[in-house]
Amino acid sequence: MAEAKKTKVLVIDDDPRLLEVMRTNLEMEGYDVITEARGVAGLATAIVDQPDVIILDILIPDMDGWEICRKLRAEPKTRYIPTIMLTALNETHNVVRGFECGADDYLSKPFEMAELFARLNSLLRKASKGLAIDPLTKLPGKHQIYEETRRRIEMRGRFFAFVYIDITNLRTINYAFGIER
């Protein structure tokens, strides 16, 4: 029987000590962890590796977290990956800016690991209910499809094509041959 896929977490922060603490604690909780200390590298890793969730610092020298978050939301491959901003910038205007850039959650340093895990699990639960990308295909989930369709229909005067394909009884094939196949 195939081993269950681990949830992949990308942590982008320029503090090597924090990255090591995060890696250790997240791996002890059963997560598959990728760390990046530079913003540009973190953005590239997000696009290539398609993590299930991203934990992102704001104060990164080569590209700040706000810019990274905006680029993640602009990129189709990363648009719906849940993102938590984890930063020492805890003033209200910074929290608001984080959400305006597209963060799904915001946690201030210093923080408790228990709170980070609770926030991480909350985001992953929402994602599993179709509010994020499909874990198997890495394509947008039904919520994003509905949202994009609605947005396109509201853009009166602009043409677009829409194709919806559904495979009847796919569950039977999954049970017989396995979901990966």
Coordinates of C-alpha atoms in Angstrom, one line a residue:
M1 CA 0.0 0.0 0.0
A2 CA 1.3 3.5 -0.9
E3 CA 2.4 5.8 1.9
A4 CA 0.2 8.8 2.5
K5 CA 1.6 12.0 0.9
K6 CA 3.1 14.4 3.5
T7 CA 1.9 18.0 3.6
K8 CA 4.6 20.1 2.0
V9 CA 5.5 23.4 3.8
L10 CA 7.8 26.1 2.3
V11 CA 9.3 28.4 4.9
I12 CA 10.9 31.6 3.5
D13 CA 12.9 33.6 6.1
D14 CA 16.4 35.1 6.1
D15 CA 17.1 34.0 9.7
P16 CA 19.0 30.6 9.6
R17 CA 18.3 29.8 13.3
L18 CA 14.6 30.3 12.8
L19 CA 14.6 28.2 9.6
E20 CA 16.3 25.4 11.6
V21 CA 13.8 25.6 14.5
M22 CA 10.9 25.7 12.0
R23 CA 12.2 22.7 10.0
T24 CA 12.8 20.7 13.2
N25 CA 9.4 21.4 14.7
L26 CA 7.4 21.0 11.5
E27 CA 9.1 17.7 10.7
M28 CA 8.4 16.5 14.2
E29 CA 4.7 17.2 13.4
G30 CA 4.9 15.1 10.2
Y31 CA 5.3 17.9 7.6
D32 CA 7.7 17.7 4.6
V33 CA 9.7 21.0 5.0
I34 CA 11.5 23.1 2.4
T35 CA 13.4 26.2 3.6
E36 CA 14.7 29.2 1.6
A37 CA 16.7 32.1 3.1
R38 CA 16.2 34.5 0.1
G39 CA 13.0 35.9 -1.4
V40 CA 13.8 35.3 -5.1
A41 CA 14.8 31.7 -4.3
G42 CA 11.7 31.2 -2.2
L43 CA 9.4 32.5 -5.0
A44 CA 11.1 30.1 -7.5
T45 CA 10.8 27.2 -5.1
A46 CA 7.1 27.9 -4.6
I47 CA 6.5 27.9 -8.4
V48 CA 8.5 24.7 -9.0
D49 CA 7.8 22.6 -5.9
Q50 CA 4.1 23.6 -5.4
P51 CA 4.0 23.4 -1.6
D52 CA 0.7 22.9 0.2
V53 CA 1.3 26.0 2.4
I54 CA 3.9 28.8 2.6
I55 CA 5.1 30.5 5.7
L56 CA 6.7 33.8 4.7
D57 CA 8.7 36.5 6.6
I58 CA 8.4 40.1 5.4
L59 CA 11.8 41.5 6.2
I60 CA 13.9 39.6 3.6
P61 CA 16.8 41.6 2.0
D62 CA 16.6 40.7 -1.7
M63 CA 12.7 40.8 -2.0
D64 CA 10.4 41.7 0.9
G65 CA 7.6 39.4 1.8
W66 CA 4.9 41.8 0.6
E67 CA 6.3 41.6 -2.9
I68 CA 6.8 37.9 -2.7
C69 CA 3.1 37.5 -1.7
R70 CA 1.9 39.8 -4.5
K71 CA 4.0 37.7 -7.0
L72 CA 2.6 34.4 -5.6
R73 CA -1.0 35.7 -6.1
A74 CA -0.2 36.9 -9.6
E75 CA 1.3 33.5 -10.7
P76 CA -1.4 30.9 -11.7
K77 CA 0.7 28.0 -10.2
T78 CA 0.8 29.6 -6.8
R79 CA -2.2 31.8 -6.7
Y80 CA -4.2 29.6 -4.3
I81 CA -1.4 28.2 -2.1
P82 CA -2.3 29.2 1.5
T83 CA 0.2 31.7 2.8
I84 CA 1.0 32.7 6.4
M85 CA 3.0 35.9 7.0
L86 CA 5.3 35.3 10.0
T87 CA 7.0 38.5 11.0
A88 CA 8.1 40.9 13.7
L89 CA 6.1 43.7 12.1
N90 CA 3.0 43.5 14.3
E91 CA 1.6 47.0 13.9
T92 CA -2.0 47.1 12.5
H93 CA -1.0 48.9 9.2
N94 CA 1.5 46.0 8.5
V95 CA -1.1 43.3 9.3
V96 CA -3.5 45.1 6.9
R97 CA -0.9 45.4 4.2
G98 CA -0.1 41.7 4.6
F99 CA -3.7 40.8 3.9
E100 CA -4.0 43.3 1.1
C101 CA -1.0 41.6 -0.6
G102 CA -2.8 38.3 -0.4
A103 CA -1.8 36.6 2.8
D104 CA -4.3 34.2 4.2
D105 CA -3.1 34.6 7.8
Y106 CA -0.6 36.7 9.7
L107 CA 1.3 35.8 12.8
S108 CA 3.7 38.0 14.8
K109 CA 7.1 37.1 16.1
P110 CA 7.8 36.0 18.7
F111 CA 5.2 33.2 18.5
E112 CA 4.3 30.0 20.0
M113 CA 4.6 26.8 17.9
A114 CA 1.2 25.6 19.1
E115 CA -0.4 28.7 17.6
L116 CA 1.5 28.3 14.4
F117 CA 0.3 24.7 14.1
A118 CA -3.3 25.7 14.9
R119 CA -3.2 28.3 12.1
L120 CA -1.5 25.9 9.7
N121 CA -4.1 23.2 10.4
S122 CA -6.9 25.7 10.0
L123 CA -5.6 26.8 6.5
L124 CA -5.1 23.2 5.4
R125 CA -8.6 22.3 6.5
K126 CA -10.1 25.1 4.4
A127 CA -7.9 24.1 1.5
S128 CA -9.1 20.5 1.7
K129 CA -12.7 21.7 1.4
G130 CA -12.1 23.0 -2.1
L131 CA -11.0 26.5 -1.2
A132 CA -7.5 25.9 -2.7
I133 CA -5.7 23.9 -5.3
D134 CA -6.5 20.2 -5.9
P135 CA -3.8 18.2 -4.1
L136 CA -3.6 15.6 -6.8
T137 CA -3.7 17.7 -10.0
K138 CA -2.3 21.0 -8.6
L139 CA -5.1 22.7 -10.5
P140 CA -7.5 25.2 -9.0
G141 CA -10.2 23.8 -6.9
K142 CA -13.9 24.2 -7.4
H143 CA -14.1 27.4 -5.5
Q144 CA -11.5 29.1 -7.7
I145 CA -13.2 27.7 -10.9
Y146 CA -16.6 29.2 -9.7
E147 CA -14.9 32.5 -8.8
E148 CA -13.1 32.8 -12.1
T149 CA -16.2 31.9 -14.1
R150 CA -18.3 34.5 -12.2
R151 CA -15.6 37.1 -12.8
R152 CA -15.4 36.4 -16.5
I153 CA -19.2 36.5 -16.9
E154 CA -19.3 39.9 -15.1
M155 CA -16.8 41.3 -17.7
R156 CA -19.5 42.1 -20.2
G157 CA -18.3 42.7 -23.7
R158 CA -15.3 40.4 -23.4
F159 CA -15.4 37.0 -24.9
F160 CA -14.0 33.9 -23.2
A161 CA -14.2 30.1 -23.7
F162 CA -15.2 27.7 -21.0
V163 CA -14.9 23.9 -21.1
Y164 CA -16.0 21.7 -18.2
I165 CA -15.2 18.1 -18.3
D166 CA -16.4 15.6 -15.7
I167 CA -15.6 11.9 -15.6
T168 CA -18.5 9.8 -14.4
N169 CA -17.7 7.1 -11.9
L170 CA -14.1 8.2 -11.5
R171 CA -14.2 7.0 -7.9
T172 CA -14.6 3.4 -9.2
I173 CA -11.3 3.7 -11.2
N174 CA -9.6 5.3 -8.2
Y175 CA -10.6 2.4 -5.9
A176 CA -9.6 -0.2 -8.5
F177 CA -6.2 1.2 -9.6
G178 CA -5.3 3.8 -7.0
I179 CA -5.7 7.6 -7.1
E180 CA -2.1 8.2 -8.2
R181 CA -2.6 6.2 -11.4

